[in-house]
CSV table of C-alpha atoms in Angstrom, one decimal:
chain,number,residue,atom,x,y,z
A,1,MET,CA,-34.6,17.5,-22.7
A,2,GLY,CA,-33.0,15.9,-19.7
A,3,ASN,CA,-34.7,13.5,-17.3
A,4,VAL,CA,-33.4,12.6,-13.9
A,5,VAL,CA,-35.0,10.3,-11.4
A,6,LEU,CA,-34.3,10.4,-7.5
A,7,ASN,CA,-35.5,8.0,-5.0
A,8,LEU,CA,-36.4,9.8,-1.8
A,9,GLU,CA,-38.2,9.3,1.6
A,10,MET,CA,-41.7,10.7,1.9
A,11,SER,CA,-40.6,13.2,4.3
A,12,LYS,CA,-38.2,14.6,1.7
A,13,ILE,CA,-40.9,14.5,-0.9
A,14,ASN,CA,-43.0,16.4,1.4
A,15,GLU,CA,-40.1,19.0,1.9
A,16,LEU,CA,-40.1,19.1,-2.1
A,17,LYS,CA,-43.8,19.9,-2.1
A,18,ASN,CA,-43.5,22.8,0.3
A,19,TYR,CA,-40.5,24.0,-1.6
A,20,TYR,CA,-42.4,24.3,-5.0
A,21,ALA,CA,-45.6,25.3,-3.3
A,22,LYS,CA,-46.1,28.4,-5.4
A,23,GLN,CA,-45.4,26.2,-8.6
A,24,LEU,CA,-47.7,23.3,-7.9
A,25,LEU,CA,-49.9,22.2,-10.8
A,26,ASP,CA,-53.5,20.8,-10.6
A,27,LYS,CA,-52.5,17.6,-12.5
A,28,ASN,CA,-54.0,14.2,-12.0
A,29,ILE,CA,-51.0,12.1,-12.9
A,30,PRO,CA,-51.5,8.6,-11.9
A,31,GLY,CA,-49.7,7.6,-8.5
A,32,SER,CA,-48.4,11.1,-8.1
A,33,VAL,CA,-48.0,13.1,-4.9
A,34,PHE,CA,-47.7,16.2,-6.6
A,35,ALA,CA,-46.5,18.0,-9.8
A,36,ALA,CA,-44.8,21.3,-10.1
A,37,LYS,CA,-43.4,23.4,-12.9
A,38,THR,CA,-40.5,25.9,-12.8
A,39,PRO,CA,-39.5,27.8,-15.8
A,40,SER,CA,-37.2,25.2,-17.1
A,41,CYS,CA,-38.1,22.0,-15.2
A,42,MET,CA,-41.0,19.8,-14.6
A,43,ILE,CA,-41.1,18.0,-11.2
A,44,THR,CA,-43.2,14.9,-10.5
A,45,ALA,CA,-43.2,13.1,-7.3
A,46,TYR,CA,-44.7,9.5,-6.9
A,47,LYS,CA,-46.1,7.6,-3.9
A,48,SER,CA,-43.3,5.0,-4.5
A,49,GLY,CA,-40.7,7.6,-3.5
A,50,LYS,CA,-39.4,8.3,-7.1
A,51,VAL,CA,-39.1,11.9,-8.2
A,52,LEU,CA,-38.8,12.8,-11.9
A,53,PHE,CA,-37.2,16.0,-13.0
A,54,GLN,CA,-37.7,16.8,-16.7
A,55,GLY,CA,-36.3,19.8,-18.6
A,56,ASN,CA,-33.2,21.6,-19.4
A,57,ASP,CA,-32.4,22.1,-15.8
A,58,SER,CA,-33.4,18.7,-14.8
A,59,GLU,CA,-29.8,17.9,-13.4
A,60,SER,CA,-29.2,21.1,-11.5
A,61,GLU,CA,-32.7,21.1,-10.1
A,62,ALA,CA,-32.3,17.6,-9.0
A,63,ARG,CA,-29.0,18.1,-7.3
A,64,LYS,CA,-30.7,20.3,-4.7
A,65,TRP,CA,-32.3,17.2,-3.4
A,66,GLY,CA,-29.8,14.2,-3.9
A,67,SER,CA,-26.2,13.7,-4.7
A,68,SER,CA,-27.0,10.8,-7.1
A,69,ALA,CA,-29.6,10.2,-9.7
A,70,ALA,CA,-30.5,6.7,-9.8
A,71,GLY,CA,-31.9,5.9,-13.2
A,72,ALA,CA,-31.1,9.2,-14.7
A,73,SER,CA,-31.7,9.3,-18.4
A,74,SER,CA,-28.8,11.5,-18.9
A,75,LYS,CA,-26.7,8.4,-18.8
A,76,LYS,CA,-25.7,7.2,-22.1
A,77,PRO,CA,-26.4,3.2,-22.4
A,78,SER,CA,-23.8,1.3,-24.2
A,79,ALA,CA,-24.3,0.3,-28.0
A,80,ALA,CA,-25.6,-3.2,-28.3
A,81,LYS,CA,-24.3,-5.4,-31.1
A,82,GLY,CA,-26.7,-7.5,-32.9
A,83,LYS,CA,-27.0,-9.5,-36.1
A,84,SER,CA,-28.6,-8.1,-39.1
A,85,VAL,CA,-31.5,-10.6,-39.1
A,86,ALA,CA,-35.2,-10.3,-38.3
A,87,LYS,CA,-36.5,-13.0,-36.1
A,88,GLY,CA,-39.8,-14.6,-35.2
A,89,ASP,CA,-38.8,-16.2,-31.9
A,90,LEU,CA,-38.1,-13.9,-29.2
A,91,PRO,CA,-34.9,-13.9,-27.1
A,92,ALA,CA,-34.9,-14.7,-23.5
A,93,GLY,CA,-35.4,-11.8,-21.2
A,94,ILE,CA,-36.5,-9.3,-24.1
A,95,GLY,CA,-38.8,-7.8,-21.7
A,96,GLY,CA,-35.9,-6.5,-19.6
A,97,MET,CA,-33.6,-5.3,-22.4
A,98,SER,CA,-33.3,-1.7,-23.9
A,99,ALA,CA,-35.6,-1.8,-26.9
A,100,ILE,CA,-37.3,0.1,-29.5
A,101,GLY,CA,-41.1,-1.0,-29.6
A,102,SER,CA,-43.5,-0.2,-32.4
A,103,ASP,CA,-47.4,-0.2,-32.6
A,104,GLU,CA,-50.2,1.4,-34.6
A,105,VAL,CA,-53.7,2.6,-33.9
A,106,GLY,CA,-56.7,3.5,-36.3
A,107,THR,CA,-56.4,0.7,-38.9
A,108,GLY,CA,-59.9,-0.7,-38.0
A,109,ASP,CA,-61.3,2.6,-37.4
A,110,PHE,CA,-63.7,4.0,-40.2
A,111,PHE,CA,-63.0,7.7,-39.2
A,112,GLY,CA,-59.5,9.0,-38.8
A,113,PRO,CA,-55.9,8.2,-39.7
A,114,ILE,CA,-53.5,5.3,-39.1
A,115,THR,CA,-51.1,6.5,-36.5
A,116,VAL,CA,-47.8,4.5,-36.0
A,117,VAL,CA,-45.3,5.1,-33.2
A,118,ALA,CA,-41.9,3.6,-32.5
A,119,ALA,CA,-40.6,4.4,-29.0
A,120,TYR,CA,-37.3,3.6,-27.4
A,121,VAL,CA,-37.2,2.4,-23.8
A,122,ARG,CA,-33.9,1.8,-22.0
A,123,LYS,CA,-33.8,-0.9,-19.4
A,124,GLU,CA,-33.0,1.4,-16.5
A,125,ASP,CA,-36.3,3.4,-17.4
A,126,ILE,CA,-38.5,0.4,-17.2
A,127,PRO,CA,-39.3,0.9,-13.6
A,128,LEU,CA,-40.2,4.4,-14.0
A,129,LEU,CA,-42.6,3.6,-17.0
A,130,LYS,CA,-44.3,1.0,-14.8
A,131,GLU,CA,-44.6,3.6,-12.0
A,132,LEU,CA,-46.1,6.2,-14.6
A,133,GLY,CA,-48.7,3.5,-15.3
A,134,VAL,CA,-47.6,2.4,-18.8
A,135,ARG,CA,-49.2,-0.9,-19.8
A,136,ASP,CA,-51.4,-2.1,-22.7
A,137,SER,CA,-53.4,0.8,-24.0
A,138,LYS,CA,-56.3,-1.5,-24.5
A,139,ASP,CA,-56.6,-1.5,-20.9
A,140,LEU,CA,-56.7,2.2,-20.4
A,141,ASN,CA,-59.6,4.7,-21.2
A,142,ASP,CA,-59.0,7.9,-23.1
A,143,GLU,CA,-58.5,10.0,-19.9
A,144,LYS,CA,-55.8,7.7,-18.7
A,145,ILE,CA,-54.1,7.5,-22.1
A,146,ILE,CA,-53.9,11.4,-22.4
A,147,SER,CA,-52.5,11.8,-18.9
A,148,ILE,CA,-49.9,9.1,-19.3
A,149,ALA,CA,-48.9,10.1,-22.7
A,150,LYS,CA,-48.5,13.8,-21.7
A,151,VAL,CA,-45.8,12.6,-19.3
A,152,ILE,CA,-43.9,9.8,-21.2
A,153,LYS,CA,-43.6,11.9,-24.5
A,154,ASP,CA,-40.9,14.0,-22.7
A,155,VAL,CA,-39.4,10.6,-21.3
A,156,VAL,CA,-38.9,8.2,-24.1
A,157,PRO,CA,-37.6,9.2,-27.6
A,158,PHE,CA,-40.2,8.4,-30.1
A,159,SER,CA,-41.3,9.0,-33.6
A,160,LEU,CA,-44.9,9.4,-34.8
A,161,MET,CA,-46.0,8.7,-38.3
A,162,THR,CA,-49.6,9.7,-39.3
A,163,LEU,CA,-51.3,8.5,-42.6
A,164,LYS,CA,-54.0,11.1,-43.1
A,165,ASN,CA,-57.3,9.9,-44.6
A,166,GLU,CA,-56.7,11.8,-47.9
A,167,LYS,CA,-53.4,10.0,-48.5
A,168,TYR,CA,-54.8,6.8,-47.2
A,169,ASN,CA,-57.5,6.8,-49.6
A,170,GLN,CA,-55.2,7.9,-52.5
A,171,VAL,CA,-52.6,5.1,-52.1
A,172,GLN,CA,-55.5,2.5,-51.2
A,173,GLY,CA,-57.2,3.5,-54.4
A,174,SER,CA,-54.0,2.9,-56.2
A,175,GLY,CA,-53.9,-0.9,-55.1
A,176,MET,CA,-51.6,-0.6,-52.0
A,177,SER,CA,-52.8,-2.9,-49.3
A,178,GLN,CA,-53.3,-1.8,-45.6
A,179,GLY,CA,-50.5,-4.3,-44.6
A,180,LYS,CA,-48.0,-2.5,-47.0
A,181,MET,CA,-48.9,0.8,-45.5
A,182,LYS,CA,-48.4,-0.2,-42.0
A,183,ALA,CA,-45.1,-1.7,-42.8
A,184,LEU,CA,-43.8,1.3,-44.5
A,185,LEU,CA,-44.9,3.5,-41.6
A,186,HIS,CA,-43.5,1.1,-38.8
A,187,ASN,CA,-40.1,1.0,-40.7
A,188,GLN,CA,-39.9,4.8,-41.1
A,189,ALA,CA,-40.8,5.3,-37.4
A,190,ILE,CA,-38.3,2.8,-36.3
A,191,LEU,CA,-35.5,4.6,-38.6
A,192,ASN,CA,-36.4,8.0,-37.1
A,193,VAL,CA,-35.9,6.7,-33.4
A,194,LEU,CA,-32.7,5.0,-34.6
A,195,GLU,CA,-31.4,8.2,-35.7
A,196,LYS,CA,-32.5,10.0,-32.6
A,197,ILE,CA,-30.7,7.6,-30.2
A,198,SER,CA,-27.6,7.2,-32.5
A,199,PRO,CA,-24.8,6.1,-31.7
A,200,VAL,CA,-26.7,4.0,-29.2
A,201,LYS,CA,-28.2,0.8,-30.6
A,202,PRO,CA,-31.2,-0.9,-28.9
A,203,GLU,CA,-30.8,-4.5,-27.9
A,204,ALA,CA,-34.0,-5.4,-29.6
A,205,ILE,CA,-36.5,-4.0,-31.8
A,206,LEU,CA,-40.1,-5.4,-31.3
A,207,ILE,CA,-42.9,-4.9,-33.6
A,208,ASP,CA,-46.5,-5.6,-32.7
A,209,GLN,CA,-47.1,-8.2,-35.3
A,210,PHE,CA,-49.8,-7.8,-38.0
A,211,VAL,CA,-48.2,-9.9,-40.8
A,212,GLN,CA,-45.6,-12.6,-40.9
A,213,PRO,CA,-42.1,-11.4,-40.9
A,214,SER,CA,-41.4,-12.5,-44.4
A,215,THR,CA,-44.4,-10.6,-45.6
A,216,TYR,CA,-43.3,-7.4,-43.6
A,217,PHE,CA,-40.0,-7.4,-45.3
A,218,GLN,CA,-41.4,-8.1,-48.7
A,219,HIS,CA,-43.7,-4.9,-48.4
A,220,LEU,CA,-40.4,-3.0,-47.7
A,221,LYS,CA,-38.6,-4.2,-50.8
A,222,GLY,CA,-37.2,-1.2,-52.8
A,223,GLN,CA,-36.9,1.2,-49.8
A,224,LYS,CA,-33.8,3.2,-49.5
A,225,ALA,CA,-33.3,2.2,-45.8
A,226,ILE,CA,-34.8,-0.8,-43.9
A,227,ALA,CA,-34.4,-1.4,-40.1
A,228,ASN,CA,-33.6,-5.1,-39.9
A,229,GLN,CA,-30.9,-5.5,-37.2
A,230,ASP,CA,-32.3,-7.6,-34.1
A,231,VAL,CA,-36.0,-7.0,-35.3
A,232,TYR,CA,-38.6,-9.2,-33.6
A,233,PHE,CA,-42.3,-9.8,-34.2
A,234,SER,CA,-45.1,-10.8,-31.7
A,235,THR,CA,-48.7,-10.4,-31.3
A,236,LYS,CA,-49.9,-8.8,-28.2
A,237,ALA,CA,-46.3,-7.3,-27.9
A,238,GLU,CA,-47.6,-4.6,-25.4
A,239,GLY,CA,-47.5,-7.2,-22.8
A,240,ILE,CA,-44.0,-8.3,-23.7
A,241,HIS,CA,-42.1,-5.1,-23.4
A,242,LEU,CA,-43.2,-1.6,-22.2
A,243,ALA,CA,-41.6,-0.1,-25.3
A,244,VAL,CA,-44.5,-1.4,-27.5
A,245,ALA,CA,-46.9,-0.3,-24.6
A,246,ALA,CA,-45.4,3.2,-24.8
A,247,ALA,CA,-45.6,3.2,-28.4
A,248,SER,CA,-49.3,2.1,-28.2
A,249,ILE,CA,-50.2,4.9,-25.9
A,250,LEU,CA,-48.5,7.6,-27.9
A,251,ALA,CA,-50.0,6.3,-31.0
A,252,ARG,CA,-53.5,6.2,-29.4
A,253,TYR,CA,-53.0,9.7,-27.8
A,254,ALA,CA,-52.2,11.2,-31.3
A,255,PHE,CA,-55.3,9.3,-32.9
A,256,ILE,CA,-57.5,10.8,-30.1
A,257,GLN,CA,-56.3,14.2,-30.8
A,258,TYR,CA,-56.8,13.8,-34.5
A,259,ILE,CA,-60.3,12.6,-34.0
A,260,ASP,CA,-61.0,15.6,-31.8
A,261,LYS,CA,-60.0,17.7,-34.8
A,262,LEU,CA,-62.2,15.9,-37.2
A,263,SER,CA,-65.1,16.3,-34.5
A,264,GLU,CA,-64.4,20.1,-34.6
A,265,ALA,CA,-64.5,20.2,-38.5
A,266,ALA,CA,-67.7,18.1,-38.4
A,267,GLY,CA,-69.4,20.2,-36.0
A,268,PHE,CA,-70.2,17.0,-33.9
A,269,LYS,CA,-68.4,14.2,-31.9
A,270,ILE,CA,-66.9,11.8,-34.3
A,271,PRO,CA,-67.1,8.2,-32.9
A,272,LYS,CA,-64.3,5.6,-33.1
A,273,GLY,CA,-64.6,2.1,-34.5
A,274,ALA,CA,-66.4,0.6,-37.3
A,275,GLY,CA,-69.8,-0.2,-35.9
A,276,ALA,CA,-73.2,1.1,-36.6
A,277,GLN,CA,-72.6,4.4,-34.7
A,278,VAL,CA,-70.1,5.6,-37.5
A,279,ASP,CA,-72.6,4.7,-40.3
A,280,VAL,CA,-74.9,7.2,-38.7
A,281,ALA,CA,-72.2,9.8,-38.0
A,282,ALA,CA,-71.0,9.5,-41.7
A,283,ALA,CA,-74.6,9.9,-42.8
A,284,LYS,CA,-74.8,13.0,-40.7
A,285,LEU,CA,-71.7,14.4,-42.2
A,286,ILE,CA,-72.9,13.8,-45.8
A,287,MET,CA,-76.2,15.7,-44.9
A,288,SER,CA,-74.5,18.6,-43.2
A,289,ILE,CA,-71.4,19.1,-45.4
A,290,GLY,CA,-71.7,16.9,-48.4
A,291,ARG,CA,-70.5,13.7,-49.7
A,292,GLU,CA,-67.3,15.4,-51.2
A,293,CYS,CA,-66.0,15.8,-47.7
A,294,LEU,CA,-65.8,11.9,-47.0
A,295,PRO,CA,-62.3,11.4,-48.4
A,296,SER,CA,-60.8,13.7,-45.6
A,297,PHE,CA,-62.8,12.1,-42.8
A,298,VAL,CA,-62.9,8.4,-43.5
A,299,LYS,CA,-61.5,5.3,-45.2
A,300,LEU,CA,-63.7,5.0,-48.2
A,301,HIS,CA,-63.2,1.4,-49.0
A,302,PHE,CA,-64.8,0.3,-45.6
A,303,ALA,CA,-68.4,-1.1,-46.0
A,304,ASN,CA,-69.5,1.8,-43.7
A,305,THR,CA,-69.3,4.2,-46.6
A,306,ASP,CA,-72.1,2.3,-48.5
A,307,LYS,CA,-74.1,1.9,-45.3
A,308,ALA,CA,-73.8,5.7,-44.6
A,309,ILE,CA,-75.0,6.6,-48.2
A,310,ALA,CA,-78.0,4.1,-47.8
A,311,ILE,CA,-78.9,5.8,-44.6
A,312,VAL,CA,-78.8,9.3,-46.4
A,313,ASN,CA,-81.0,7.9,-49.3
A,314,LYS,CA,-83.6,6.4,-47.0
A,315,LYS,CA,-83.7,9.8,-45.1
A,316,ARG,CA,-84.2,11.9,-48.5
A,317,ASN,CA,-86.7,9.6,-50.1
């Protein structure tokens, strides 16, 4: 799917809005003037003057309104050369580089899976992502996450890895640490994105740090393929490069969708986190469906499991 961005005057944007009047969408995209959809192209105009064309006919549709497409994602960036070494110190100017960012959601939640996303952001697309509202997902509510994710999933190449509860409980029960699970998921997601954008290579790969780099690569020993070229680690990486912020938003979007599925299966709204509210929800689940359903809903080794069972026993006695 192609993506083209034009910078237009507001008078021209109003002209576009009139032209696509019959195809306008009732979408609340952050910072937008309007959104329209043709059979083969999505058009979103922003207050800044940027107009994003997405779809198979994005280039031909954009040519109706401008002779050049500044920031068009159809341009292929040059491959970046780098040393095969993972680093802890970040290079100067990494925030402006073309990079793959990787982040995860759900590791601290009792209900739901771990979702890991790696996303590739070209340097020329950074202004567009800012325009779309991409930033640290912790600063965004679920509604904003959903609206932004629905747009950027067609703008940036990404890979989603979901470790469902059944598999999580199986490998955790066999002795695998959560840290190793995350390392395996991050590595695979990054490899998937590298394959998607090949032969282009990112100038950097930035992982939101959850262990020391040496431990991360120790977890990956024995894997057939390991992404280790120009790999960097940092805590709070969402604030360092928008690729990590985009990955975080897409991972959280996937997690929200999965929690919705669990809620549907449970018959009531499943809460996030690991506080007292999830103890009550798990107890309700046990009472309504049975304790045998827990492995497909929760991370069994969390202390919340015993707390939920205690609530059930108290109610039954």
